[in-house]
Structures are given as C-alpha cells and as structure tokens.
Amino acid sequence: MVCVRRATRDDAAAIAAIHVEAYERGLGEVVDRAVLDAARLQRRPLWDALLADPPARQAVFVAEGEEIVGFVSTGPDRDPVSGPDVGEIYALFVDPARWRVGVGRALLDTAIEYLRSIGVTEARLWVLDANDRARRFYAARGWSDLGIERVDDRGTFLRLGRAL
C-alpha cells in the first residue's frame, strides 16, 4: 500500500535516485550510454533546485510506503502557445521493483486531480516512442497520440494528450 503526498526538499535525493534507476532500467537499451551517464549527474541538482523553489502552479508528488517508490511532476503546459487550461505531466517515474502494482496509476491520478484543481481541462505529456511500457500505460488511461513529435539526444518523443 502506498500513500501519495506532496514532495518536500528532503525528498530530492530519493526522487533523483528513482528518476535515474527507472530511466536506466526502462530505457537503457534504447538510449545512448553517454546520455544516461549525463542524466545520472544532473538529476540530483535538478531536483534539489526544483524542490527548493518550485515554479508557480507546478507540483511534485511522491508515492511512499516505507520509503519513496515513485514520483510525478506536473503543472501548466510548457508549450508557449497553450492556454491556461492546458496542463502537462512533466515526469512520472516509479522504482522498477514497484512496476505494475498500481504506484504509477496512483501518481497519475494525483497529478490529474492537481491539474483539475488549478483549472486545467486538458493535459499533455511527452513519451519516448521506444518506451513501449509507458505508451501502453498511458493508452490504457485514455491518453492518445496528438501526432506531434520531438527529437533530441534520447530519441523521438511523441506528444500524448487527454481531456480531464
């Protein structure tokens, strides 16, 4: 059984560790090793900064039992042409040892509740095309491909969306 709560500064190390572990375990075969190594070095400072001074209307939530086992980061859509009623799931990662037991679903549900509370009626996210597990997870929860792609050093990302 997990509880989902708002993240605090003290959660930065656990979030960074899960971010790296889940990313490497889930995408290690499709993402270049140098990119993964760079991510390992960047995650802790990134989460320290975000949790010390969170941007307006953004939120990070963690799932925990005896320890933190996953997190989700969400807020307004970062696309500058989106209106204030569009939100985004920036990141959702779960400890690989806890995959497929409902942690991701609980985190996603919490993020959607939060987005609704700030007036969002439509949500979007980016998912790596090669990440079949994540694509199936989101499709099962009503997210659909918006036909928009983005390419960076990690690969091709697909833009998914759904009404809230």
Short mmCIF file of C-alpha atoms in Angstrom, two decimals:
data_model
loop_
_atom_site.label_atom_id
_atom_site.label_comp_id
_atom_site.label_asym_id
_atom_site.label_seq_id
_atom_site.Cartn_x
_atom_site.Cartn_y
_atom_site.Cartn_z
CA MET A 1 0.00 0.00 0.00
CA VAL A 2 1.34 3.41 -0.92
CA CYS A 3 0.43 6.90 0.11
CA VAL A 4 0.83 9.83 -2.28
CA ARG A 5 1.82 13.19 -0.83
CA ARG A 6 3.32 16.49 -1.93
CA ALA A 7 7.12 16.29 -2.19
CA THR A 8 9.39 18.35 0.05
CA ARG A 9 13.03 19.42 -0.23
CA ASP A 10 14.01 16.40 1.83
CA ASP A 11 12.74 14.11 -0.94
CA ALA A 12 15.21 15.33 -3.61
CA ALA A 13 17.74 12.52 -3.17
CA ALA A 14 15.12 9.76 -3.31
CA ILE A 15 13.41 11.33 -6.33
CA ALA A 16 16.73 11.68 -8.16
CA ALA A 17 17.65 8.05 -7.42
CA ILE A 18 14.31 6.74 -8.70
CA HIS A 19 14.50 9.03 -11.73
CA VAL A 20 17.88 7.59 -12.72
CA GLU A 21 17.14 3.95 -11.86
CA ALA A 22 13.79 3.84 -13.67
CA TYR A 23 15.18 5.71 -16.65
CA GLU A 24 18.17 3.39 -16.99
CA ARG A 25 16.18 0.22 -16.41
CA GLY A 26 13.37 1.19 -18.74
CA LEU A 27 15.38 2.84 -21.49
CA GLY A 28 18.95 1.62 -21.09
CA GLU A 29 18.81 -0.43 -24.27
CA VAL A 30 17.48 2.38 -26.48
CA VAL A 31 19.19 5.48 -25.10
CA ASP A 32 22.90 6.10 -25.61
CA ARG A 33 25.06 5.34 -22.55
CA ALA A 34 26.61 8.84 -22.56
CA VAL A 35 23.14 10.36 -22.31
CA LEU A 36 22.30 8.10 -19.36
CA ASP A 37 25.59 8.95 -17.63
CA ALA A 38 24.92 12.67 -18.06
CA ALA A 39 21.41 12.23 -16.64
CA ARG A 40 22.84 10.46 -13.59
CA LEU A 41 25.00 13.52 -12.81
CA GLN A 42 22.24 16.07 -13.48
CA ARG A 43 19.25 14.62 -11.63
CA ARG A 44 20.15 15.42 -8.02
CA PRO A 45 20.97 19.11 -8.64
CA LEU A 46 17.83 19.41 -10.77
CA TRP A 47 15.55 18.03 -8.04
CA ASP A 48 17.31 20.00 -5.30
CA ALA A 49 16.64 23.22 -7.23
CA LEU A 50 13.04 22.39 -8.20
CA LEU A 51 12.01 21.43 -4.70
CA ALA A 52 13.81 24.37 -3.08
CA ASP A 53 11.99 26.92 -5.24
CA PRO A 54 9.10 25.37 -7.17
CA PRO A 55 7.79 27.37 -10.13
CA ALA A 56 4.28 28.80 -9.81
CA ARG A 57 1.42 26.31 -10.25
CA GLN A 58 3.82 23.35 -10.50
CA ALA A 59 3.74 20.43 -8.10
CA VAL A 60 5.74 17.30 -7.38
CA PHE A 61 4.17 14.35 -5.59
CA VAL A 62 5.80 11.21 -4.21
CA ALA A 63 4.42 7.75 -3.55
CA GLU A 64 5.73 6.11 -0.43
CA GLY A 65 5.25 3.04 1.68
CA GLU A 66 8.19 2.52 3.98
CA GLU A 67 10.24 4.61 1.52
CA ILE A 68 9.67 6.69 -1.58
CA VAL A 69 8.89 4.43 -4.55
CA GLY A 70 7.85 6.89 -7.26
CA PHE A 71 7.14 10.48 -8.19
CA VAL A 72 5.24 12.66 -10.61
CA SER A 73 5.89 16.27 -11.58
CA THR A 74 3.12 18.36 -13.14
CA GLY A 75 1.86 21.87 -13.84
CA PRO A 76 0.96 24.19 -16.71
CA ASP A 77 1.84 23.07 -20.22
CA ARG A 78 5.29 24.32 -21.18
CA ASP A 79 4.25 24.92 -24.80
CA PRO A 80 4.04 28.73 -25.10
CA VAL A 81 1.00 28.57 -27.38
CA SER A 82 -1.09 26.62 -24.87
CA GLY A 83 -3.67 28.44 -22.84
CA PRO A 84 -4.01 28.39 -19.05
CA ASP A 85 -6.47 25.49 -19.26
CA VAL A 86 -3.80 23.09 -20.60
CA GLY A 87 -1.55 21.22 -18.19
CA GLU A 88 1.34 18.83 -18.54
CA ILE A 89 2.73 15.78 -16.82
CA TYR A 90 6.46 16.62 -16.88
CA ALA A 91 7.77 13.37 -15.42
CA LEU A 92 6.39 10.20 -13.88
CA PHE A 93 8.83 7.53 -12.71
CA VAL A 94 8.43 4.52 -10.43
CA ASP A 95 11.09 2.34 -8.81
CA PRO A 96 11.42 -0.63 -11.19
CA ALA A 97 10.89 -3.02 -8.26
CA ARG A 98 7.39 -1.49 -7.93
CA TRP A 99 6.34 -1.53 -11.60
CA ARG A 100 2.88 -2.93 -12.35
CA VAL A 101 1.48 -2.77 -8.81
CA GLY A 102 -0.52 0.47 -9.06
CA VAL A 103 2.07 3.06 -8.00
CA GLY A 104 2.14 4.77 -11.41
CA ARG A 105 -1.65 4.84 -11.56
CA ALA A 106 -1.88 6.41 -8.10
CA LEU A 107 0.67 9.07 -9.05
CA LEU A 108 -1.04 9.83 -12.36
CA ASP A 109 -4.44 10.10 -10.66
CA THR A 110 -2.99 12.53 -8.12
CA ALA A 111 -1.41 14.65 -10.86
CA ILE A 112 -4.72 14.79 -12.74
CA GLU A 113 -6.55 15.83 -9.56
CA TYR A 114 -3.98 18.57 -9.02
CA LEU A 115 -4.28 19.81 -12.62
CA ARG A 116 -8.06 19.97 -12.29
CA SER A 117 -7.65 21.95 -9.05
CA ILE A 118 -5.70 24.66 -10.91
CA GLY A 119 -8.30 24.92 -13.68
CA VAL A 120 -6.81 22.59 -16.27
CA THR A 121 -9.26 20.86 -18.63
CA GLU A 122 -6.77 19.20 -20.97
CA ALA A 123 -3.45 17.53 -20.19
CA ARG A 124 -0.45 16.63 -22.29
CA LEU A 125 2.83 14.79 -21.89
CA TRP A 126 5.85 13.63 -23.87
CA VAL A 127 6.74 9.93 -24.05
CA LEU A 128 9.72 8.35 -25.74
CA ASP A 129 8.48 6.46 -28.80
CA ALA A 130 10.73 3.49 -27.90
CA ASN A 131 9.21 3.25 -24.40
CA ASP A 132 6.50 0.71 -25.15
CA ARG A 133 5.74 0.12 -21.46
CA ALA A 134 4.95 3.80 -20.86
CA ARG A 135 2.99 4.13 -24.10
CA ARG A 136 0.77 1.17 -23.09
CA PHE A 137 0.36 2.59 -19.57
CA TYR A 138 -0.88 5.95 -20.85
CA ALA A 139 -3.06 4.47 -23.62
CA ALA A 140 -4.84 2.31 -21.03
CA ARG A 141 -5.67 5.51 -19.13
CA GLY A 142 -7.17 7.41 -22.05
CA TRP A 143 -4.13 9.26 -23.42
CA SER A 144 -3.87 9.42 -27.20
CA ASP A 145 -1.17 10.39 -29.68
CA LEU A 146 -1.60 14.01 -30.82
CA GLY A 147 0.54 13.47 -33.92
CA ILE A 148 3.34 15.76 -32.71
CA GLU A 149 6.94 14.55 -32.45
CA ARG A 150 10.11 15.97 -30.92
CA VAL A 151 13.61 14.57 -31.37
CA ASP A 152 16.57 15.06 -29.02
CA ASP A 153 19.66 13.08 -27.98
CA ARG A 154 17.48 10.48 -26.24
CA GLY A 155 15.36 9.70 -29.31
CA THR A 156 11.95 10.54 -30.73
CA PHE A 157 9.24 11.67 -28.34
CA LEU A 158 5.51 11.55 -29.01
CA ARG A 159 3.06 14.12 -27.65
CA LEU A 160 0.09 12.49 -25.90
CA GLY A 161 -3.00 14.23 -24.60
CA ARG A 162 -6.38 13.73 -23.00
CA ALA A 163 -9.31 15.70 -21.72
CA LEU A 164 -9.66 15.92 -17.96
#
